[in-house]
XYZ file of C-alpha atoms in Angstrom:
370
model
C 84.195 88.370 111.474
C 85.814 90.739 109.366
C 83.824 93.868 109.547
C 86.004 96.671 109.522
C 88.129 95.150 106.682
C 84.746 94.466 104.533
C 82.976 97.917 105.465
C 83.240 100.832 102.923
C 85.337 104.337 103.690
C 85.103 107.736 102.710
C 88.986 108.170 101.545
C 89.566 111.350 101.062
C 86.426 111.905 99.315
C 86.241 108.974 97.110
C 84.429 105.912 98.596
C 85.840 102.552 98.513
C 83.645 99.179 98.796
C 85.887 98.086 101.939
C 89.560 98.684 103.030
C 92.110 96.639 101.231
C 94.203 99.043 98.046
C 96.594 97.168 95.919
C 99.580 99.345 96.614
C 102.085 100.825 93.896
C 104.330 98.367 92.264
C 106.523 98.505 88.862
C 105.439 95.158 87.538
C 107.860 95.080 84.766
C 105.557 92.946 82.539
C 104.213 93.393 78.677
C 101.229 94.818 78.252
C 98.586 91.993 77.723
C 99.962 90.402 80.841
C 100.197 93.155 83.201
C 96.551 93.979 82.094
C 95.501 90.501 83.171
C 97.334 90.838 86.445
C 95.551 94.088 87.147
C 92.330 92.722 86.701
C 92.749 89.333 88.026
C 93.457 91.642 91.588
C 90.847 93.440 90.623
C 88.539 90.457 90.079
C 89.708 89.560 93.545
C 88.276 91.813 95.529
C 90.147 94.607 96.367
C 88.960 98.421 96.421
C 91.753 99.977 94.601
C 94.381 99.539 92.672
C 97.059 102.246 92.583
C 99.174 102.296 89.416
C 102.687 103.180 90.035
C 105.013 105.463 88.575
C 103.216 107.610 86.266
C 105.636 110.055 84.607
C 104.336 113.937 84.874
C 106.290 114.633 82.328
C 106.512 113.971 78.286
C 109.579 111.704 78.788
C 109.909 109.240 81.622
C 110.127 105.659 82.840
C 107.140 104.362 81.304
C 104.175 105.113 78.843
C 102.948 108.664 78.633
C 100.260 110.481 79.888
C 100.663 112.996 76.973
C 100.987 110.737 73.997
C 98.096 108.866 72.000
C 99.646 105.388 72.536
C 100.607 105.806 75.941
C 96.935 107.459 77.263
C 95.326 104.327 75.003
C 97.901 102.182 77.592
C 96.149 103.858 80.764
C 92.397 103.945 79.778
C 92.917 99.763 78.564
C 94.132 98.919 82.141
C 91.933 101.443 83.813
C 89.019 99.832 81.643
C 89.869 96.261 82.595
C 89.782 97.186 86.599
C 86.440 99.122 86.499
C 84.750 96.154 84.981
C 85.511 94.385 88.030
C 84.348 96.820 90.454
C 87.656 98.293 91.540
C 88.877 101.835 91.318
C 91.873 103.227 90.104
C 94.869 106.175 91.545
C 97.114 107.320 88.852
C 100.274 107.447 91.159
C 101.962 110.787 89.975
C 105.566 110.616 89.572
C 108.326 112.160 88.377
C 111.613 110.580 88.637
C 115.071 112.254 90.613
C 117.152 110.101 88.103
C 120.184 112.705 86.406
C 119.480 110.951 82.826
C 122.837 112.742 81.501
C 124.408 111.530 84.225
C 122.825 108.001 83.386
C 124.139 108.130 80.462
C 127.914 107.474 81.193
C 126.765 103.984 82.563
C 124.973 102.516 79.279
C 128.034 100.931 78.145
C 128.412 99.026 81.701
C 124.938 97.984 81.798
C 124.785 96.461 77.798
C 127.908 94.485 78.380
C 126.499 93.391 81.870
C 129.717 95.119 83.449
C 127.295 96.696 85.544
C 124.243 94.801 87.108
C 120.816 96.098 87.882
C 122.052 96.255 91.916
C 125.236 97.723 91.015
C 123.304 100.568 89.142
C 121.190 101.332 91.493
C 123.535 102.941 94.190
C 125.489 104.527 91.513
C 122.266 106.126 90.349
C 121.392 106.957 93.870
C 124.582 108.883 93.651
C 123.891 111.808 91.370
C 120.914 112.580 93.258
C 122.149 114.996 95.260
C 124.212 117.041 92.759
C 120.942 116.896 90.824
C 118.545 118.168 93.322
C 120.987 120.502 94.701
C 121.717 122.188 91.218
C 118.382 122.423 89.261
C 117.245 125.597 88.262
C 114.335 127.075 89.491
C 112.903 127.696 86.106
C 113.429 123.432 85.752
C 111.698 123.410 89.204
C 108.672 125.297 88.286
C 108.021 123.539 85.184
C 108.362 119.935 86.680
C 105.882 121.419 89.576
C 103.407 122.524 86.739
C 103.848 119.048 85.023
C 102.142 117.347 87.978
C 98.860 119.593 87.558
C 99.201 118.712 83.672
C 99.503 115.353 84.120
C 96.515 114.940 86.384
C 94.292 116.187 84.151
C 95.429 113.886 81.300
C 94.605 111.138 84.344
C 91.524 112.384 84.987
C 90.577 112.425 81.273
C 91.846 108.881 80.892
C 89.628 108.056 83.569
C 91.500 107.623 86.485
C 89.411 108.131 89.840
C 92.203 109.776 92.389
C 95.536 110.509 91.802
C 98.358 110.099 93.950
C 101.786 112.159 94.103
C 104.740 110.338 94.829
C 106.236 111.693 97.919
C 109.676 109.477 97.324
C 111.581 110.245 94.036
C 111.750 114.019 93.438
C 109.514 115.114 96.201
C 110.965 113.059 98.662
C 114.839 114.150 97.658
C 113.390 117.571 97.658
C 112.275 116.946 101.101
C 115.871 115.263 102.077
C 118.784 116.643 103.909
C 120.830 113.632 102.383
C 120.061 114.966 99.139
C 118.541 118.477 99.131
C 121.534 121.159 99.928
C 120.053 124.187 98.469
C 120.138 127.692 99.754
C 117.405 129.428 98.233
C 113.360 128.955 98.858
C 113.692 124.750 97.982
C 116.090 124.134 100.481
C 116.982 124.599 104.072
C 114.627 124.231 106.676
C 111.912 121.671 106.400
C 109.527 123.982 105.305
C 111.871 125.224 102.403
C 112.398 121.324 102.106
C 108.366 120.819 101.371
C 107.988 123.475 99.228
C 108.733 121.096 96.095
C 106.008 118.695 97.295
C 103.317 121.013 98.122
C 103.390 123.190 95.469
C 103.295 119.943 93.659
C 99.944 119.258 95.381
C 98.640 122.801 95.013
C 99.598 122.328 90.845
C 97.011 119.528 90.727
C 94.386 120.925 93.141
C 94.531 124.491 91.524
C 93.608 122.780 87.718
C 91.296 119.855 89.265
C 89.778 121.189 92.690
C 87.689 118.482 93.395
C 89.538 115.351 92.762
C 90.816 113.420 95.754
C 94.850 113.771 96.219
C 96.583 110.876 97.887
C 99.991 111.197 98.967
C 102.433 109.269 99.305
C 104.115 110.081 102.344
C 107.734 108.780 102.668
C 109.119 108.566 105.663
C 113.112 108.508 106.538
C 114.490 107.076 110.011
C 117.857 107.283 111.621
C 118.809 105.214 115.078
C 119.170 102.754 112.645
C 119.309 104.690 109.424
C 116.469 103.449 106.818
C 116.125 105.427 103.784
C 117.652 108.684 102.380
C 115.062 110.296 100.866
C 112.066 111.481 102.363
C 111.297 113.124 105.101
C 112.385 112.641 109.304
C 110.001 111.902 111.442
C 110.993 114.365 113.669
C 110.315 116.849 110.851
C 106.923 115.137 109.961
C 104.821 117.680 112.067
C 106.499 120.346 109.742
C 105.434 118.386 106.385
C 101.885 116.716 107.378
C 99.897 120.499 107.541
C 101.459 121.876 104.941
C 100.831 118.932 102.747
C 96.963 119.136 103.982
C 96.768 123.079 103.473
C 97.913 122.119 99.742
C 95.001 120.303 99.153
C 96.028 116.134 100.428
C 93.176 114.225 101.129
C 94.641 111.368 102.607
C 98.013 109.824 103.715
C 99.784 106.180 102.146
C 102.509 106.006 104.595
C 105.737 103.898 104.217
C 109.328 103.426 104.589
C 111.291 106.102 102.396
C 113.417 105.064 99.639
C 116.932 105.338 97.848
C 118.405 102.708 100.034
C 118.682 98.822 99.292
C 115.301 97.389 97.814
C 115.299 94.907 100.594
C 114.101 98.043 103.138
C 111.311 98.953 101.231
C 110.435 95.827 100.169
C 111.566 93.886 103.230
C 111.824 90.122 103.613
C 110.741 87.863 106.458
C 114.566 87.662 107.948
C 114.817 91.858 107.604
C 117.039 92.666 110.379
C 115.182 95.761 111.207
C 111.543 94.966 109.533
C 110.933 91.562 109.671
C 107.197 91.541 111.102
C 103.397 92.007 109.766
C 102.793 95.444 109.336
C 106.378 96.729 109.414
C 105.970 100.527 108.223
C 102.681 101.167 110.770
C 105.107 102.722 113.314
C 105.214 105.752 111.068
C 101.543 106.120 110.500
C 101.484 106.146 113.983
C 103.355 109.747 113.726
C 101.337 110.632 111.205
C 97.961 110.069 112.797
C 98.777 112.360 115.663
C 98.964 115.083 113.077
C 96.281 114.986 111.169
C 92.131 113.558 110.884
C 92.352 112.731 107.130
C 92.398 108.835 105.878
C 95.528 107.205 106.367
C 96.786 104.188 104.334
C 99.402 101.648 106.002
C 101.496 99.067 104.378
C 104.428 96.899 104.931
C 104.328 93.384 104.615
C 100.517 92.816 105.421
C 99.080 89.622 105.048
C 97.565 88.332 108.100
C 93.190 89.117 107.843
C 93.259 88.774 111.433
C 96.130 91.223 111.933
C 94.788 93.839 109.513
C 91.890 93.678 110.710
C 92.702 94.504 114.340
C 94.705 97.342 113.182
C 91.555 98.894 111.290
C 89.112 98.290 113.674
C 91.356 100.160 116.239
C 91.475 103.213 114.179
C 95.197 102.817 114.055
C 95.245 103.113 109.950
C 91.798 103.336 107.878
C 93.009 101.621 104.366
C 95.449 98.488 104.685
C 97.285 98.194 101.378
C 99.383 94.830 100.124
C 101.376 94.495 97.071
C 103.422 91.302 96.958
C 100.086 89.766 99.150
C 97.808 90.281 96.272
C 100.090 89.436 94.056
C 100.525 85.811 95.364
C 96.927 85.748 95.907
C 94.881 88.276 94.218
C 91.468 86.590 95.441
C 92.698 87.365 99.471
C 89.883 90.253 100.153
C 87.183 87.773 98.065
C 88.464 85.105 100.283
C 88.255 87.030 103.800
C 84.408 88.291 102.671
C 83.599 84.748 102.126
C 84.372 83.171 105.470
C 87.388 81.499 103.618
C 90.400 83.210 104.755
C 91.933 79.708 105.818
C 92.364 78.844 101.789
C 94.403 82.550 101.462
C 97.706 81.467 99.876
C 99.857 83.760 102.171
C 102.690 86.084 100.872
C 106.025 84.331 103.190
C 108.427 87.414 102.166
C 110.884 85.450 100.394
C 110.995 88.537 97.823
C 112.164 85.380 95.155
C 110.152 86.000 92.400
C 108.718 89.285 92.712
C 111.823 91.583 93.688
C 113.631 89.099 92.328
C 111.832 88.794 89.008
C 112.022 92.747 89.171
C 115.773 93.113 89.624
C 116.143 90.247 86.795
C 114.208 92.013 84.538
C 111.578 89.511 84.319
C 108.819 91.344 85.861
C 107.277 90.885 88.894
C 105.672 87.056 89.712
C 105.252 84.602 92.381
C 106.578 81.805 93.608
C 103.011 80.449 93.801
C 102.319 80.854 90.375
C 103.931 77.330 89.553
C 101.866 75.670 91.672
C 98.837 77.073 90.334
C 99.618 76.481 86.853
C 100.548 72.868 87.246
């Protein structure tokens, strides 16, 4: 019944058992526990599970590719998911945050003058007067950081990499937030030259390893997102990104806005459906024959798999869906897709949980564990 979902896929050079990717998420959660969330998805059936927001550099938001505990960190959760069958994508990142500028708000956030959503759009501030001002010596050396740190991934054992197209790439890639006038800025090919020389770093040190990217896309008539790139300008990006060495495509909604459009509950004014985001890998399959990935708000088997089968997207990847039931792809290949405990969008315990600080979790899980 569910054929295309169930069949395997050459994705960009690395074959997956069937179609279904866990998609990016910061979890938020200690170690032991995010390990056993990882493999319980794992465990469920899924393909791949893409780990999100792995710094490039030796300093970042989050363990480190380049130090002894924070590779051990990578190879125990990478580990745990290939002894459940499912691959793993170091997702490459490197963060557009101004931590000088950061620092000025400390005192706010410790005395809970300043809450997590009140940070986030001042944050979202300093962007621009970051991008816009780096040196091009800085530039360079954050470029060559993404080759570095995919070799450290590879070693580590990760199976594919991906580089985050939001964050720096995507501000980079931004009129909002990219007014430079030398080779980074300016037109939209100036405007990808960040990102794809980003891509070349890691395909020039690894040439055969399969290069995901994340491919953020901004929208205006209504305005969603503010970094990332137009759509009208995605014919510009989409070759140039493939000449660089992309193997594939994981299309969604670009960030730097409210959490709510990127992660977008059932009563969204704008993206309230199943499959919210496919619009724009609709753009992006007119450009290009690799793989493409969609996501936003997927949880319907029947849905998904109507929109594989048609060619429309080749990889259908869920996040909050696996997390409220990890065994949904298990569940589908069984004949049992009626038992699926299905993700309603309420965004109360796992943006929530995120935004609280108490990592990322389900309303479900209650029930489960009563």
């Amino acid at each position: 019944m569910y054929e295309t979902i169930t069949s395997p896929i050459n994705y960009g050079g690395l074959t997956l058992k069937n179609r279904i990717i866990f998609a990016p998420t910061s979890m938020g959660l200690p170690e032991e526990e995010l390990i056993a969330r990882y493999r319980a998805i794992a465990k469920g059936g899924c393909a791949m599970i893409i780990l999100g927001d792995v710094p490039v550099g030796h300093h970042g938001f989050g363990p480190s590719l380049y130090s002894k505990k924070g590779f051990a960190f990578y190879q125990h959760i990478i580990e745990a998911v290939h002894a459940e069958g499912c691959l793993v994508c170091a997702q490459l990142h490197q963060s557009d945050s101004n931590i000088k500028a950061m620092v000025k708000y400390i005192p706010g956030v410790l005395t809970k003058k300043i809450s997590p959503a009140d940070l986030r759009p001042l944050l979202n501030a300093q962007v621009e007067p970051y991008i816009t001002g780096m040196p091009v010596k800085k530039i360079h050396e954050i470029i060559e950081d993404f080759g570095r740190a995919a070799v450290l991934a590879r070693k580590a054992g990760f199976d594919m990499v991906q580089i985050h197209g939001d964050r720096m790439c995507g501000s980079f890639s931004s009129t909002v937030y990219n007014h430079r006038t030398d080779d980074y800025g300016g037109s939209a090919k100036n405007r990808a030259r960040f990102a794809v020389e980003a891509v070349r770093a890691v395909r020039r040190r690894l040439p055969d390893i399969p290069i995901d990217y994340k491919l953020a896309v901004r929208q205006e008539n209504p305005h969603y997102g503010n970094a990332g790139v137009l759509r009208e300008e995605l014919p510009v990006f989409v070759p140039l990104l493939e000449q660089a060495g992309v193997t594939s495509f994981h299309v969604t909604l670009a960030n730097h806005g409210e959490l709510t459009d990127t992660i977008p509950p059932a009563n969204h004014p704008y993206f309230p459906g199943e499959g919210c985001f496919l619009p724009f890998c609709d753009e992006v399959r007119k450009l290009t024959k690799l793989p493409i990935c969609g996501v936003g708000g997927l949880t319907q088997p029947d849905f998904v798999e109507q929109q594989l089968a048609s060619g429309r997207i080749d990889c259908a990847a869920m996040s909050r869906q696996l997390i409220a039931d990890p065994d949904w792809p298990s569940k589908v290949m069984a004949g049992r897709a009626n038992e699926i405990h299905r993700c309603v969008r309420c965004n109360k315990k796992c943006l929530g949980g995120m935004m609280a600080h108490q990592g990322v979790h389900c309303i479900y899980e209650k029930e489960k564990n009563a």
